[in-house]
Short mmCIF file of C-alpha atoms in Angstrom, two decimals:
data_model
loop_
_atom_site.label_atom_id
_atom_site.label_comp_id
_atom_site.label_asym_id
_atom_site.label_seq_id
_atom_site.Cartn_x
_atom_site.Cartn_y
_atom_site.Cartn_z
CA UNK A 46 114.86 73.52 222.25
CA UNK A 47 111.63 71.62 221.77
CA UNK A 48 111.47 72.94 217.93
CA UNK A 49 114.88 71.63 217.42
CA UNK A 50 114.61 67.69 218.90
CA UNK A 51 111.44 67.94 216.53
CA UNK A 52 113.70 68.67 213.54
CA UNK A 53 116.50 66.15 214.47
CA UNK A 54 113.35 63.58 214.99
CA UNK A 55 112.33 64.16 211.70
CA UNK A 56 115.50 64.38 210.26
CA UNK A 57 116.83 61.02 211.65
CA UNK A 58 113.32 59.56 210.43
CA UNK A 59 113.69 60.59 206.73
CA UNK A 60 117.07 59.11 207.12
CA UNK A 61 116.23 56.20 208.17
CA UNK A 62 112.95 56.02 205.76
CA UNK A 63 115.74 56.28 202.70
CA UNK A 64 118.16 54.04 204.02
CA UNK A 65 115.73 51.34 204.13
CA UNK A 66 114.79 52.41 200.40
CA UNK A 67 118.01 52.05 198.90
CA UNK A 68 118.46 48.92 201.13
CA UNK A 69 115.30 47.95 199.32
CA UNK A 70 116.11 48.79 195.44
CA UNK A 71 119.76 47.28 196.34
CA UNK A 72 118.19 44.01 197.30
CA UNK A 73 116.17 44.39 194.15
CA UNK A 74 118.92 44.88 191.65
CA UNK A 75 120.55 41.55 193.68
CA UNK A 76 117.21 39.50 192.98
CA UNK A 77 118.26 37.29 189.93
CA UNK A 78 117.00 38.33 186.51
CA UNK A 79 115.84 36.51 183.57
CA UNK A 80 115.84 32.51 183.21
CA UNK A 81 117.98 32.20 186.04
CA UNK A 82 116.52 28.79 187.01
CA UNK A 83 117.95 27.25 184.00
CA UNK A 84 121.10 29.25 184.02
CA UNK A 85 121.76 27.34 187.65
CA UNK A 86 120.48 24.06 186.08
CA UNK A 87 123.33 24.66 183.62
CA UNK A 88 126.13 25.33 185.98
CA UNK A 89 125.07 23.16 188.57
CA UNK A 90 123.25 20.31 187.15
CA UNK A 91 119.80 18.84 187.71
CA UNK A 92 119.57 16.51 191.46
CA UNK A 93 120.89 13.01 190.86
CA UNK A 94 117.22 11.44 191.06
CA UNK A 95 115.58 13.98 188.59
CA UNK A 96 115.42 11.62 185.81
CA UNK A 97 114.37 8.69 187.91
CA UNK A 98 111.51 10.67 189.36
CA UNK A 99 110.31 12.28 186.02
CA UNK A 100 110.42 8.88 184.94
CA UNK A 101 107.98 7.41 187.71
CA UNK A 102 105.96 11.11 187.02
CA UNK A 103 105.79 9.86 183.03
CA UNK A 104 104.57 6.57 184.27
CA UNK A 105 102.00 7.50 187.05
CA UNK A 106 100.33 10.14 183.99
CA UNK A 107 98.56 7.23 182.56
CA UNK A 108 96.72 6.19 185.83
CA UNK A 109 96.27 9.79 187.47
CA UNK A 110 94.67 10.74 183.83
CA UNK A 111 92.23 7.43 183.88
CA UNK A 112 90.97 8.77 187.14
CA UNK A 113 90.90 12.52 186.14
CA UNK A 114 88.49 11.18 183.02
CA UNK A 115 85.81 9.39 185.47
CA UNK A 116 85.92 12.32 188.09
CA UNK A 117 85.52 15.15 185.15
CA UNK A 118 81.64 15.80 184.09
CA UNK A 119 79.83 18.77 182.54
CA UNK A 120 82.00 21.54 180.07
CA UNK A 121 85.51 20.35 180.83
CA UNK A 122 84.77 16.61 180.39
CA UNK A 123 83.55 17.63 176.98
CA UNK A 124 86.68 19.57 176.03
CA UNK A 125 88.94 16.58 177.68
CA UNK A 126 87.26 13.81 175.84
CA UNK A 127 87.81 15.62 172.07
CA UNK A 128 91.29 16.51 172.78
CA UNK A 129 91.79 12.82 173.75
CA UNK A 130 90.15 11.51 171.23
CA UNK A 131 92.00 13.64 168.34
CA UNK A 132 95.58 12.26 170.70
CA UNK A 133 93.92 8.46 169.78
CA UNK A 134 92.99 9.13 166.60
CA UNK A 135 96.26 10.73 165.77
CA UNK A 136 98.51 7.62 167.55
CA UNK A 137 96.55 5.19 165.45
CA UNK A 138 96.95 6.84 162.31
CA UNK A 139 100.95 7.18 162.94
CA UNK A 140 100.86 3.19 163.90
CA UNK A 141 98.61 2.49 160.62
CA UNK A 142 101.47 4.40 158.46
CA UNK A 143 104.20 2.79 159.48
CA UNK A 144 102.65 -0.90 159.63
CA UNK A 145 103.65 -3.02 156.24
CA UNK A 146 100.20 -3.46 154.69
CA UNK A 147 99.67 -5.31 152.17
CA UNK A 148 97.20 -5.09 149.21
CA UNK A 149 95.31 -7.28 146.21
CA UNK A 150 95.68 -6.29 142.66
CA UNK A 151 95.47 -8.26 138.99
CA UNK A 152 98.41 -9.04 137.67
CA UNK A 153 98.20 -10.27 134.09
CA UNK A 154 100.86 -12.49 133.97
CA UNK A 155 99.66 -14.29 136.63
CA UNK A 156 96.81 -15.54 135.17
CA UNK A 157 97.01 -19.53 134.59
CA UNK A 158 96.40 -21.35 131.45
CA UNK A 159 93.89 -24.05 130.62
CA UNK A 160 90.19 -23.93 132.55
CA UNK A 161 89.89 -22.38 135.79
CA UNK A 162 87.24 -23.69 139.10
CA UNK A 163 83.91 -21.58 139.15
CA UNK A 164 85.46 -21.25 143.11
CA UNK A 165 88.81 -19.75 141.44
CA UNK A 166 87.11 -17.39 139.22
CA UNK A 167 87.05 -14.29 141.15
CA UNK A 168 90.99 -15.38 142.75
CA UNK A 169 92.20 -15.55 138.75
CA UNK A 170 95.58 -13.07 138.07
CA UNK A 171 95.62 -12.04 141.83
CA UNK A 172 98.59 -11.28 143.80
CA UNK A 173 99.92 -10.06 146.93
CA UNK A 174 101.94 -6.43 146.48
CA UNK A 175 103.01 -3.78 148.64
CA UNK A 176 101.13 -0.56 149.01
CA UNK A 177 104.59 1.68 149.20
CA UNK A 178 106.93 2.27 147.29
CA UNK A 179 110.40 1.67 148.92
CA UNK A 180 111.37 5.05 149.12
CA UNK A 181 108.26 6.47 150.68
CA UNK A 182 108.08 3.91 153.36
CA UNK A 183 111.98 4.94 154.01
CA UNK A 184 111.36 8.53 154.45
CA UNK A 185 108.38 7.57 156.78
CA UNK A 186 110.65 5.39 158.91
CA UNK A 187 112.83 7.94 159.18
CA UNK A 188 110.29 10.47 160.00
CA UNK A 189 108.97 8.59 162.99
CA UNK A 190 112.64 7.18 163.91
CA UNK A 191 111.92 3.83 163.25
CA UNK A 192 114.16 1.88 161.63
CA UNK A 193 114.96 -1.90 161.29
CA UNK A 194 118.71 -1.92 162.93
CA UNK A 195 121.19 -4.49 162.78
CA UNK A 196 121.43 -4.99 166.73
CA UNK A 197 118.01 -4.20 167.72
CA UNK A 198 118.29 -4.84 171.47
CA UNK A 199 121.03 -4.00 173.61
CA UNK A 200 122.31 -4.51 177.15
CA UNK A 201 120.82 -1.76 179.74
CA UNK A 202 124.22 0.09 181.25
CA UNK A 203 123.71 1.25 184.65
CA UNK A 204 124.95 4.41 185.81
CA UNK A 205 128.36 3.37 187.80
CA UNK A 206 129.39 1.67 184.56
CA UNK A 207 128.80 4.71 183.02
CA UNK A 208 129.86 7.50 185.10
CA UNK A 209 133.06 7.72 187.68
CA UNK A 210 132.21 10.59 190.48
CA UNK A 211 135.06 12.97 190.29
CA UNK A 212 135.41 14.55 194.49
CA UNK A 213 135.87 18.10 194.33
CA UNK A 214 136.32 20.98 196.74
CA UNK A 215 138.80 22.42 199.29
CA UNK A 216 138.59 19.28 200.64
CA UNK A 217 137.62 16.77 198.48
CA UNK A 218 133.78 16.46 200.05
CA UNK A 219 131.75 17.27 197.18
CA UNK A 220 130.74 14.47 194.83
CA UNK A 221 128.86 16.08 192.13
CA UNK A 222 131.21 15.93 189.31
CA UNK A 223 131.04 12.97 186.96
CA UNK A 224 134.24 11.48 184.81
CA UNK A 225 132.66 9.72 181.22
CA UNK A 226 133.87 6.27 180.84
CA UNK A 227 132.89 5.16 177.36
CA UNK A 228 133.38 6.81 174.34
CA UNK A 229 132.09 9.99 172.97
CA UNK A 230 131.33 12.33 170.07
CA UNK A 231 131.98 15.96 170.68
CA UNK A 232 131.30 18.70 167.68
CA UNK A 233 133.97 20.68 166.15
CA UNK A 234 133.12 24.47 167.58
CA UNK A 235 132.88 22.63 171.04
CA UNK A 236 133.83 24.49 174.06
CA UNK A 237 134.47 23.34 177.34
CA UNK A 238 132.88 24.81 180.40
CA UNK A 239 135.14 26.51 183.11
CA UNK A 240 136.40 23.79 185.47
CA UNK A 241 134.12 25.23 188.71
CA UNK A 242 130.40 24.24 186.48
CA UNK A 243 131.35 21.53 184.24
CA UNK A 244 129.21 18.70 185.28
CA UNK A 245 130.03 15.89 183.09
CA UNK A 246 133.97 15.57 182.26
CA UNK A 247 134.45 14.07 178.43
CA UNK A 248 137.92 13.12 178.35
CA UNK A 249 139.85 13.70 175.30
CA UNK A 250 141.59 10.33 175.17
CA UNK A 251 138.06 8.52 174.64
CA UNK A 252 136.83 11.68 172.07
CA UNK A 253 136.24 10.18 168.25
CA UNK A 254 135.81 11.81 165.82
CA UNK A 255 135.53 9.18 162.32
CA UNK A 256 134.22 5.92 162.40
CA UNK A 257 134.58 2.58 160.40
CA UNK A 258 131.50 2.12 158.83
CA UNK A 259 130.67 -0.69 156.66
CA UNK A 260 127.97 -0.81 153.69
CA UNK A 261 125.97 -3.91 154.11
CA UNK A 262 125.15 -4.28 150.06
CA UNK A 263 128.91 -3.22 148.71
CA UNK A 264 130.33 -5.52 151.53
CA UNK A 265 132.90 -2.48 151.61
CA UNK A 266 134.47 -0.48 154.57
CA UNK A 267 134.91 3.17 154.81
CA UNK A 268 136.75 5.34 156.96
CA UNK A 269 133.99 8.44 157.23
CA UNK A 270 133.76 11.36 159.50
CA UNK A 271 131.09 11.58 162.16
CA UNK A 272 128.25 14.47 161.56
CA UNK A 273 126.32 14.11 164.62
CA UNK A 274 124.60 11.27 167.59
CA UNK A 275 120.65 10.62 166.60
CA UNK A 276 119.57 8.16 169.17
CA UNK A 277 121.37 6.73 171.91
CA UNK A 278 119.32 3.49 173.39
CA UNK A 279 120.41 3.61 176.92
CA UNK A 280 118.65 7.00 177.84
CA UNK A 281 118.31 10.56 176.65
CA UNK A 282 121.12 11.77 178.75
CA UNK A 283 123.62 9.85 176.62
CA UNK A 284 122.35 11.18 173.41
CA UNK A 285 122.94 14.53 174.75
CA UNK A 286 126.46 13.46 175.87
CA UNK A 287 127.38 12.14 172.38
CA UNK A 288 128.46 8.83 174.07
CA UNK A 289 129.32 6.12 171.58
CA UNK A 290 128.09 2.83 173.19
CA UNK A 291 126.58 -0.54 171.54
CA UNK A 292 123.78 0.13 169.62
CA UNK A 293 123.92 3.63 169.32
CA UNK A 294 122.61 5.60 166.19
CA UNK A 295 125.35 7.83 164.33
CA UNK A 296 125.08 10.20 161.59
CA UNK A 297 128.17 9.96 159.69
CA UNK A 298 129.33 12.23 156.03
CA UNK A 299 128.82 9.61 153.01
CA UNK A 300 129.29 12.41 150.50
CA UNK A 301 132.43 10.99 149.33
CA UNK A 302 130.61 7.66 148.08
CA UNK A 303 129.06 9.39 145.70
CA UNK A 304 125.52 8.04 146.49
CA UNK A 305 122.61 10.00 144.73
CA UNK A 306 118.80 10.19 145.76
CA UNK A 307 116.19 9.17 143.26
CA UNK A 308 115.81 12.73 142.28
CA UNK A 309 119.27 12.87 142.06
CA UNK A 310 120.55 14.84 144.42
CA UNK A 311 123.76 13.95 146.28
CA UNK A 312 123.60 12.20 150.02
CA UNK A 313 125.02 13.86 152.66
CA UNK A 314 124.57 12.40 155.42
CA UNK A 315 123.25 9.10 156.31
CA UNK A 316 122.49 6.96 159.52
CA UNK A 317 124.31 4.00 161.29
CA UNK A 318 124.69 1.59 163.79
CA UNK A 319 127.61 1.73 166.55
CA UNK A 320 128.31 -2.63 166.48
CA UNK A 321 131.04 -2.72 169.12
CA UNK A 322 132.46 -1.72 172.42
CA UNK A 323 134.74 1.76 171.39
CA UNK A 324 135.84 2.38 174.44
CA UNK A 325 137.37 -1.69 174.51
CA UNK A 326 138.46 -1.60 170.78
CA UNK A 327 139.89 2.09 170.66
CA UNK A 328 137.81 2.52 167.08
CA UNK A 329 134.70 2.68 166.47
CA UNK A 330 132.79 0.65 163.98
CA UNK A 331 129.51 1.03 162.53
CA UNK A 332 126.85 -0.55 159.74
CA UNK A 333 125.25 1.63 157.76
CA UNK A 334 121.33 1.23 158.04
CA UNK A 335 120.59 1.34 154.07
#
């Protein structure tokens, strides 16, 4: 009797022992996989502060790296000092390439007749010219997204003007849906989100697809398709929205204008500036930047 409460003992033991391992590998095969933090991000959005505080983060870098630099000695001060230095040396050499410098060279034809001032000698056939051509100073604009826009300031838009919270849920509690009010681009192969995750709500009535977009030298209008959103001024978020307010950048298809690079190569696509309210005006127009 004693021999067989030992091997019912044991028995119930190692069942328990693998009942607690499957429990185990079960639980592990439940643990989510892969980049699941950004596949929740996805289908349930970011918190409604996130940009606010990364903002504030961006902002507090400056002084929490100020006092990082006086703390730091020895090794590591060394290595933080040369890769802030080539950061410097790098920002100042962007800002030098895109300032309009000028520079002095002789120009024959300026040179006057008749005698000249010993003090005007060494000022004789001089004349103020640019350093760049035209077209490499417009490729290096457009490099470091700088441009000189018709409307180069616009109106801040706060959020509620923006955004309408959509309630959702059995009973109308949650309130983390949000219904686009101003116009917006959306690509062709665009798919919608199932109902449950989408986040922000584009409607279809406010969706445009061409634009009026006006060439500043021709003094002509075109009606021209809309490629894509480069910068919108209000915030990041919108750009990745493809909303279509004042002041917005637009790539739009010029290929039909038959205008030709230098080389001679046929424009595609070129950018321009949203000049009015869309969602107001049901169209939207544009200036090209040229």
């Amino acid at each position: 009797s004693a021999r067989v409460s030992l091997r019912l003992s044991s028995r119930v033991l190692w069942t328990l022992a693998v009942t607690q391992l499957c429990t185990f590998l079960g639980f592990l095969v439940q643990m989510p996989q892969n980049e699941y933090i950004e596949l929740h991000q996805k289908r349930f959005g970011r918190r409604f502060d996130h940009y606010e505080r990364q903002r504030k983060k961006e902002a507090r870098q400056a002084k929490e790296r100020a006092a990082f630099a006086q703390k730091v000695h020895g090794l590591r001060a060394k290595l933080f000092h040369k890769a802030r230095f080539t950061e410097k040396a790098t920002m100042k050499k962007t800002i030098k390439m895109h300032e309009e410098r000028t520079n002095k060279h002789t120009d024959d034809s300026a040179i006057p007749e008749g005698a000249v001032p010993a003090y005007l000698m060494d000022r004789e056939g001089v004349s103020r010219a640019k350093i760049l051509s035209n077209t490499v100073k417009q490729k290096r604009k457009e490099k470091a997204g700088k441009w000189q826009v018709p409307i180069p300031k616009v109106k801040p838009m706060t959020e509620d003007e923006m955004f309408r919270v959509l309630r959702s849920g059995k009973r109308q509690k949650k309130q983390w849906k949000r219904l686009v009010t101003k116009a917006t681009f959306v690509g062709e192969n665009f798919t919608r989100k199932p109902p449950k995750y989408e986040r922000f709500i584009r409607p279809m009535a406010l969706r445009f697809k061409k634009a009026h977009v006006t060439h500043p030298e021709l003094q002509t209008t075109f009606y021209l398709d809309i490629i894509g959103i480069k910068k919108n001024p209000q915030s990041s978020l919108y750009t990745t929205l493809g909303v279509l307010s004042k002041g917005t950048i637009i790539e739009v298809n010029v290929s039909d204008l038959g205008l030709v690079t230098p080389s001679g190569k046929v424009v595609w696509g070129k950018y321009a500036q949203v000049t009015n309210n869309p969602e107001n005006d049901g169209v939207v127009n544009a200036v090209l930047l040229v």
